[in-house]
mmCIF file of C-alpha atoms in Angstrom:
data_model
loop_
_atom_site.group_PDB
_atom_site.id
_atom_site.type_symbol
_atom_site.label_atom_id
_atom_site.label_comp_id
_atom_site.label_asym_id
_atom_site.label_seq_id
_atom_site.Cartn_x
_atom_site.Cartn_y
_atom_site.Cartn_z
ATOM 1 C CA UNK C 1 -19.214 -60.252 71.536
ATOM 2 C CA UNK C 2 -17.077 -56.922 70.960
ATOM 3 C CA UNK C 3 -14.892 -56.722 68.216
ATOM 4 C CA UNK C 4 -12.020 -54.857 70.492
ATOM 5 C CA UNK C 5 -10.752 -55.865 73.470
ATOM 6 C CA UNK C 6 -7.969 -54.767 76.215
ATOM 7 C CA UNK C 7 -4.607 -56.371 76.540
ATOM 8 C CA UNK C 8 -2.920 -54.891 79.507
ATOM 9 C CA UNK C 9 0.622 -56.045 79.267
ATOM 10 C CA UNK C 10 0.985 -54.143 75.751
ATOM 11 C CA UNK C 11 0.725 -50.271 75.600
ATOM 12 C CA UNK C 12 0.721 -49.411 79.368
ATOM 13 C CA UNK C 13 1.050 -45.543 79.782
ATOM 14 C CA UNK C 14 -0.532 -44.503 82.667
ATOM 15 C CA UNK C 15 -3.986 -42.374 82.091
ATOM 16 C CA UNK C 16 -4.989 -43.782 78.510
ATOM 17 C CA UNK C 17 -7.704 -46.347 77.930
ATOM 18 C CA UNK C 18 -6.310 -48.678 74.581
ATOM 19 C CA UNK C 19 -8.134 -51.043 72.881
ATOM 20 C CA UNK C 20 -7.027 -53.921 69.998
ATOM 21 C CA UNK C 21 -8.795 -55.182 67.105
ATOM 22 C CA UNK C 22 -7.902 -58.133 65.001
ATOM 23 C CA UNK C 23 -4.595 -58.985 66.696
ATOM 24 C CA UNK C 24 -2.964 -55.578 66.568
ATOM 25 C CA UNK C 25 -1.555 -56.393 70.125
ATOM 26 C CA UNK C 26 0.198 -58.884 68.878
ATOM 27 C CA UNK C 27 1.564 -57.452 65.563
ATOM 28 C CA UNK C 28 2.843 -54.089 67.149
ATOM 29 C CA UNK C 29 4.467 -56.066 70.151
ATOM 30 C CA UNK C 30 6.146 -58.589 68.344
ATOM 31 C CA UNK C 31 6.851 -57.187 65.213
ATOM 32 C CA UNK C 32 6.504 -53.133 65.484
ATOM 33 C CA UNK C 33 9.117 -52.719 68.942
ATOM 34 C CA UNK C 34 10.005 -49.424 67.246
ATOM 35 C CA UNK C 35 6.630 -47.873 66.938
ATOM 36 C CA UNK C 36 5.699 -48.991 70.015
ATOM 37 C CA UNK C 37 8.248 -47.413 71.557
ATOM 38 C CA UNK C 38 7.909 -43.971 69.933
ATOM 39 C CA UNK C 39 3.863 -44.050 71.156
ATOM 40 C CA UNK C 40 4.599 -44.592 74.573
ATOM 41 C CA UNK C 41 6.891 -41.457 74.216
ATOM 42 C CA UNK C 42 4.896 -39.469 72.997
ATOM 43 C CA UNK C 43 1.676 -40.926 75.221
ATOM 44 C CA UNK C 44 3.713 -40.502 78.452
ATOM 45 C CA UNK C 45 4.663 -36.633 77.394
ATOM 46 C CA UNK C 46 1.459 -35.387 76.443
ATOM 47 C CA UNK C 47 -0.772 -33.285 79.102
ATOM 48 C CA UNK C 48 -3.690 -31.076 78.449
ATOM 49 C CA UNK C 49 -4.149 -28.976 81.140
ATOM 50 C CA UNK C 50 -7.968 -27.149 82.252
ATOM 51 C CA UNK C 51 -7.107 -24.072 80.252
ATOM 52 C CA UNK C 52 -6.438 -25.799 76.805
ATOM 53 C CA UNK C 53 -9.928 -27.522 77.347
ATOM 54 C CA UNK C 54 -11.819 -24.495 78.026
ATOM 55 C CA UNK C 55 -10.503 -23.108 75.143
ATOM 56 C CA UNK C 56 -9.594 -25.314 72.548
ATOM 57 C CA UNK C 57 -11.586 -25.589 69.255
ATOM 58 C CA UNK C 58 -11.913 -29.022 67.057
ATOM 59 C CA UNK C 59 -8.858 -30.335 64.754
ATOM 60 C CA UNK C 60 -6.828 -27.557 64.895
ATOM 61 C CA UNK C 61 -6.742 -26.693 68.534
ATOM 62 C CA UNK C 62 -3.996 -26.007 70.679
ATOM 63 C CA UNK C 63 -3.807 -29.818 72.114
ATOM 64 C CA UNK C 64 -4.395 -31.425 68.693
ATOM 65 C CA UNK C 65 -1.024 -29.594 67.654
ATOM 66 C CA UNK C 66 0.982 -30.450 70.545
ATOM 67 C CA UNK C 67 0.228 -33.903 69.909
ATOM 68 C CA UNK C 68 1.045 -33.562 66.162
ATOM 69 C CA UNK C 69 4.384 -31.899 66.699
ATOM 70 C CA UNK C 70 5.472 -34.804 69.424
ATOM 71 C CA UNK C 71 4.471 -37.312 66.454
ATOM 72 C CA UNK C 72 6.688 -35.363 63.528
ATOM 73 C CA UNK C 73 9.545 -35.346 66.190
ATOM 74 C CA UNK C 74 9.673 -39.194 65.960
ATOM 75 C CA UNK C 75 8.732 -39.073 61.916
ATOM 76 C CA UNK C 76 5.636 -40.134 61.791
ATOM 77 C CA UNK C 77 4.843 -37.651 58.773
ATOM 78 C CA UNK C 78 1.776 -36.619 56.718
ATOM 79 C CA UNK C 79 1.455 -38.682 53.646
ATOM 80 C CA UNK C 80 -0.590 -38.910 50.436
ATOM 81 C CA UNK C 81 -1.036 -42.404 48.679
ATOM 82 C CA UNK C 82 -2.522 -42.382 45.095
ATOM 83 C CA UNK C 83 -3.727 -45.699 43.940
ATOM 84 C CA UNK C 84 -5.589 -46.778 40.722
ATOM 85 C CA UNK C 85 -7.369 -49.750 39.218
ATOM 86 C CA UNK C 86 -6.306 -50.496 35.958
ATOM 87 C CA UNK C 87 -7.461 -53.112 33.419
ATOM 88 C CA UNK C 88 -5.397 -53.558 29.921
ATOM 89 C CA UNK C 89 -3.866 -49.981 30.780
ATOM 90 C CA UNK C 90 -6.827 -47.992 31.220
ATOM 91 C CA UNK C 91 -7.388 -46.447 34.473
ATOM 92 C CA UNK C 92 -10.750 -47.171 36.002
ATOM 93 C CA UNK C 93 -10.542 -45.717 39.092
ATOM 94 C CA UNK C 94 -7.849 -43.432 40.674
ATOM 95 C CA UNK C 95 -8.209 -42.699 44.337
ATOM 96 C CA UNK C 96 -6.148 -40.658 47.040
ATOM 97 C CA UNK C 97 -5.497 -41.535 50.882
ATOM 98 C CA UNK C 98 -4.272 -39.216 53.144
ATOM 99 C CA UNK C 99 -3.234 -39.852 56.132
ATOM 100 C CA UNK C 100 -1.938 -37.188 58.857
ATOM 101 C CA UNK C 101 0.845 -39.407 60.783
ATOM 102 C CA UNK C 102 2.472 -42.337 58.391
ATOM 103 C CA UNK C 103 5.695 -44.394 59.518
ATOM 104 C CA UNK C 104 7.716 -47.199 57.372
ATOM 105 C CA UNK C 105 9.107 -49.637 59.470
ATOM 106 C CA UNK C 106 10.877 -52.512 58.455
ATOM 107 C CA UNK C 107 7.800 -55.093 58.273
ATOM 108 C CA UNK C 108 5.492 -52.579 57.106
ATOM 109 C CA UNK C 109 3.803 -49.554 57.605
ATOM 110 C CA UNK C 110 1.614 -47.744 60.022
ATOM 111 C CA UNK C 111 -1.026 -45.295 59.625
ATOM 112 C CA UNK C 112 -2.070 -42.818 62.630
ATOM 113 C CA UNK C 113 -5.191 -40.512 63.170
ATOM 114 C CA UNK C 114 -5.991 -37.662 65.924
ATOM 115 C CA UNK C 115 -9.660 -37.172 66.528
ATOM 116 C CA UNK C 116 -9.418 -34.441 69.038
ATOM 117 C CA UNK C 117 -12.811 -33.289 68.804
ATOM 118 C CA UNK C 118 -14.111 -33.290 65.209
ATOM 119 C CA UNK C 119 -17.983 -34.578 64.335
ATOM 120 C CA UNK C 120 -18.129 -38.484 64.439
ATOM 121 C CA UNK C 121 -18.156 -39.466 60.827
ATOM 122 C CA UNK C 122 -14.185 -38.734 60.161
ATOM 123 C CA UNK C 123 -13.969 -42.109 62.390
ATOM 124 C CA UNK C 124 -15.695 -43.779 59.179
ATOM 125 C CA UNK C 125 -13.290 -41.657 56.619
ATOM 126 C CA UNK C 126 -10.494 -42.860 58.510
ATOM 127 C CA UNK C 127 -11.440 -46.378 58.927
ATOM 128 C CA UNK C 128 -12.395 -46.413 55.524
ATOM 129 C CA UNK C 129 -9.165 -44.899 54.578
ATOM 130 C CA UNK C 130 -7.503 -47.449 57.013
ATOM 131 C CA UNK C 131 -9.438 -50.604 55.491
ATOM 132 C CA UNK C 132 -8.001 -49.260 51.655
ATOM 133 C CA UNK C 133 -4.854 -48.975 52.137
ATOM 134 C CA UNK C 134 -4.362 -52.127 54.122
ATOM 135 C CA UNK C 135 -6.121 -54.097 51.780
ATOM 136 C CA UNK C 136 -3.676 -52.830 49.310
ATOM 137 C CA UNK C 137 -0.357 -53.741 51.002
ATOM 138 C CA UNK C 138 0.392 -50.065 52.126
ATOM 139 C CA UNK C 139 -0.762 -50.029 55.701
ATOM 140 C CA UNK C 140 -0.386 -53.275 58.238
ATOM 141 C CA UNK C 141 -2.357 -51.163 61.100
ATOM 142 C CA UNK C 142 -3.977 -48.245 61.805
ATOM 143 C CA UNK C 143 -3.804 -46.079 64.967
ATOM 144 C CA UNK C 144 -6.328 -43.581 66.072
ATOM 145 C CA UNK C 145 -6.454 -41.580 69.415
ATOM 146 C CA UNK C 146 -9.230 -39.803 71.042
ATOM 147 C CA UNK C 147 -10.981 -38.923 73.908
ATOM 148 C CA UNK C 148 -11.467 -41.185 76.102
ATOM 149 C CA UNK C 149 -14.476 -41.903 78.003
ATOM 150 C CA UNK C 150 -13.111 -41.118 81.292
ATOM 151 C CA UNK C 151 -12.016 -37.547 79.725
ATOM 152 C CA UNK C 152 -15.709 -37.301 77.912
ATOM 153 C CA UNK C 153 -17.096 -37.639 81.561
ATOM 154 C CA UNK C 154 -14.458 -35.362 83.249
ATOM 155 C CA UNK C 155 -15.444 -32.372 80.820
ATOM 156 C CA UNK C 156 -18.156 -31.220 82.635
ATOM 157 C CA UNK C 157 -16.423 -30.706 85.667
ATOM 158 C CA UNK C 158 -13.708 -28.792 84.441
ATOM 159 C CA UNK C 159 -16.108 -26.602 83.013
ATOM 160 C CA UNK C 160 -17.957 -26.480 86.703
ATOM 161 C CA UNK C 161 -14.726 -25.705 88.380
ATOM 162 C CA UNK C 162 -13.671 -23.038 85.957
ATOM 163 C CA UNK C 163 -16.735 -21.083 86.274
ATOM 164 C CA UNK C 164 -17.004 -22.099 90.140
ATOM 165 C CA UNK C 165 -13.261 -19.734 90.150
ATOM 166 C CA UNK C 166 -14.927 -16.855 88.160
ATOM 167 C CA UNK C 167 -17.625 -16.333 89.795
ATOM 168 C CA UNK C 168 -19.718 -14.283 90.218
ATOM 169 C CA UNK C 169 -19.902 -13.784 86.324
ATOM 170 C CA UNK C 170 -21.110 -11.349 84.077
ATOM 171 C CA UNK C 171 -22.565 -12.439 80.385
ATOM 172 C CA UNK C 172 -19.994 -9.919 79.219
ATOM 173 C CA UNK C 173 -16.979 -11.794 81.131
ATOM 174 C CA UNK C 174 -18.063 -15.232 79.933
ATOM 175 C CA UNK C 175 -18.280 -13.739 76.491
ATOM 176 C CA UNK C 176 -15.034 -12.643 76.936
ATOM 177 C CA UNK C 177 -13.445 -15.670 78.075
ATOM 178 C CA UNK C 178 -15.258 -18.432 76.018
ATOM 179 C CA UNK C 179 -16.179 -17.922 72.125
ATOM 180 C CA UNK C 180 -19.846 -17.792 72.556
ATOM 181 C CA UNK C 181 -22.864 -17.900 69.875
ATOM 182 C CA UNK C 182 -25.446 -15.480 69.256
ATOM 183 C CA UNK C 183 -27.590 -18.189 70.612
ATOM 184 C CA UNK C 184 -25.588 -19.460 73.433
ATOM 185 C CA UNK C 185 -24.919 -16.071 74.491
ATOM 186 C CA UNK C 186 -28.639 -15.283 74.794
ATOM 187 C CA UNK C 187 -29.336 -18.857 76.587
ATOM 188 C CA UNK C 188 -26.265 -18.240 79.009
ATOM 189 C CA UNK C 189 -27.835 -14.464 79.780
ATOM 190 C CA UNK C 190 -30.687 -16.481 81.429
ATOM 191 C CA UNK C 191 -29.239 -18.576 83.612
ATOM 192 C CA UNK C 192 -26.067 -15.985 84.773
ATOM 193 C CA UNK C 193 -29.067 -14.724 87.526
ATOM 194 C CA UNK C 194 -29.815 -18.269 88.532
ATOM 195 C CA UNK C 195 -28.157 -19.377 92.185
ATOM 196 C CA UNK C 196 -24.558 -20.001 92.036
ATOM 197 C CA UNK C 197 -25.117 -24.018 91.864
ATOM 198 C CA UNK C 198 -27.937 -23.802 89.249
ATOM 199 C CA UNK C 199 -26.226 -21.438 87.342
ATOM 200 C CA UNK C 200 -22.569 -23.046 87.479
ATOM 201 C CA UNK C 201 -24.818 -26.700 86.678
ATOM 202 C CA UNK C 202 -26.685 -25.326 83.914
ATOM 203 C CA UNK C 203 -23.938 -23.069 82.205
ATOM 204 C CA UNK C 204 -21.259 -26.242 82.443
ATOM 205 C CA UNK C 205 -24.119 -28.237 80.938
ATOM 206 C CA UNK C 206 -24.711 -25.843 77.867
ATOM 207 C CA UNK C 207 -20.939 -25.222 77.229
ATOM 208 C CA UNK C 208 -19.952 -28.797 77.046
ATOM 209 C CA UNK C 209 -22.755 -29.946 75.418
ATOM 210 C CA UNK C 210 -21.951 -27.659 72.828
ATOM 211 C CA UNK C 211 -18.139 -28.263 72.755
ATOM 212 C CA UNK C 212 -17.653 -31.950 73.365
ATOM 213 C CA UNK C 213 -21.473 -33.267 72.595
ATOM 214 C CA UNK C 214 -22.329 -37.221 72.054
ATOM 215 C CA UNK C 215 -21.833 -36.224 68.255
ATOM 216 C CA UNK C 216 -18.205 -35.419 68.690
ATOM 217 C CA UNK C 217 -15.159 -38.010 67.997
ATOM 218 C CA UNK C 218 -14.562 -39.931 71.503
ATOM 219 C CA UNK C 219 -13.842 -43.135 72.468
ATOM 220 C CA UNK C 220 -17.275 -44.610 72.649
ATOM 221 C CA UNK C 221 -18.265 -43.357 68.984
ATOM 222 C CA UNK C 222 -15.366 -45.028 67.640
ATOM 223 C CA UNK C 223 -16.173 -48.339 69.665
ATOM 224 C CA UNK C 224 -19.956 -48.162 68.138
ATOM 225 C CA UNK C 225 -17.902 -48.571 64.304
ATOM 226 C CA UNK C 226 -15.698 -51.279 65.182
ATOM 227 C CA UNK C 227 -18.826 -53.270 66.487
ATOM 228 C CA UNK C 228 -20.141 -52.663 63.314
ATOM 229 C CA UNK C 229 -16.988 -54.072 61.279
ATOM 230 C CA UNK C 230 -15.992 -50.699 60.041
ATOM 231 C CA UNK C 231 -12.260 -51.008 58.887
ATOM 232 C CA UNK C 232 -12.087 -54.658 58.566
ATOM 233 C CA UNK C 233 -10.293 -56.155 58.024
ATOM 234 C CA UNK C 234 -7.282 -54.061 58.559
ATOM 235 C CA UNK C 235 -5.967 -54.230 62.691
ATOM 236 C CA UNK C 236 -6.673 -51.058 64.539
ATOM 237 C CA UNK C 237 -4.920 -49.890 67.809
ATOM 238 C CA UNK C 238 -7.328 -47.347 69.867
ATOM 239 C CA UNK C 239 -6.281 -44.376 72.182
ATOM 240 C CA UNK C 240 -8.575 -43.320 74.100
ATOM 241 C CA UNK C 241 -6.745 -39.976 76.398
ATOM 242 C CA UNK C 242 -8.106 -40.808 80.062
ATOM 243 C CA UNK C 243 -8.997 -38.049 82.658
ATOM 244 C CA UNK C 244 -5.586 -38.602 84.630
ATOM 245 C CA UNK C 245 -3.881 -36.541 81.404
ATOM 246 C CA UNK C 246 -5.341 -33.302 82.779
ATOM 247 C CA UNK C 247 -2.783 -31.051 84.603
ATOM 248 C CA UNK C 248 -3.531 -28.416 86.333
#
């Protein structure tokens, strides 16, 4: 049995796939109306378009910050939480949480996290960094959005279609228009002769792979940890940004 699971009547922005864990449905419905109303607000502005996903690097790309700004415009702000254990007055441990998007609310606090497209262990910091904090009173959920697997799917045909409009293509041209490797440069050189479907296949293969691979942060990586009880106990709400985001 999963521990997440969909409730449909909580969350509803059109083109996102949302998960709950631990009865976060419930607490942000019935006791967090104001942060659920600045998500869907944000959720139901955001696009990426084909460009931006062609283009755009990991944590710091162009979509990561447009999603950042739209949370600072409702206050959910970057925060750092020092905490220590101390017995008789001597510190035995001192520890610091940061988290990127951090909102009081009048029955507590929430904690947000964009994985865009980093490598999969910051879902265990931030879990981690979720679980801490809520076990210490500062944090009564914790949100994280990423790609969802309908996006994670969808990448390789943007890629397809975008070099399906450039073509025919040049190493030189690709090089141009993508940030390419020593190495994938010299693997791309090989297949730019290849027919126009081999070569659009195998290209689109090579650049997502090496863009958005199975070792990146998306929604099925971050379903893996909570089946494995990372975070626990602290409630977790899950954004995964479908396919039906992407403008053209």
């Amino acid at each position: 049995m999963s521990n997440y699971y969909k409730n449909p009547e909580v969350l509803t922005v059109f083109g996102y796939e949302v998960y709950f864990t631990r009865f976060a449905d419930s607490i942000i419905k019935d006791h967090f109306q104001d942060a659920l109303s600045d998500l869907e607000k944000v959720l139901e502005e955001f696009q990426i378009t084909e460009a931006q996903l062609i283009s755009a690097g990991g944590g710091l790309s162009s979509i990561t910050q447009n999603l950042r700004d739209k949370l600072y415009e409702h206050n959910w702000e970057k925060i750092n939480i020092e905490s220590e254990h101390k017995v008789r007055e001597k510190v035995l441990t001192s520890e610091s949480h940061e988290i990127d998007h951090y909102k009081e609310f009048g029955k507590g606090n929430i904690g947000l996290e964009i994985e865009w497209n980093n490598k999969d262990p910051f879902f265990d910091r931030d879990l981690e960094n979720f679980r801490k904090l809520h076990q210490l009173g500062e944090l009564t959920l914790g949100i994280i959005i990423t790609r969802g697997e309908s996006l994670q799917q969808e990448l390789i045909e943007v890629y397809k279609r975008f070099l399906n409009d450039i073509y025919p293509y040049s190493i030189e041209q690709l090089s141009e228009k993508l940030s390419l490797s020593q190495k994938a440069s010299a693997r791309i050189s090989n297949m730019v002769s290849f027919d126009r479907e081999e070569s659009v296949a195998a290209i689109a293969r090579l650049l997502c792979s090496s863009k958005y691979g199975t070792s990146t942060t998306h929604m099925q990586k971050l379903t893996t940890r909570m089946d494995r009880g990372v975070g626990d106990p602290c409630p977790c709400v899950l954004i995964g940004i479908g396919k039906e985001r992407i403008s053209a």
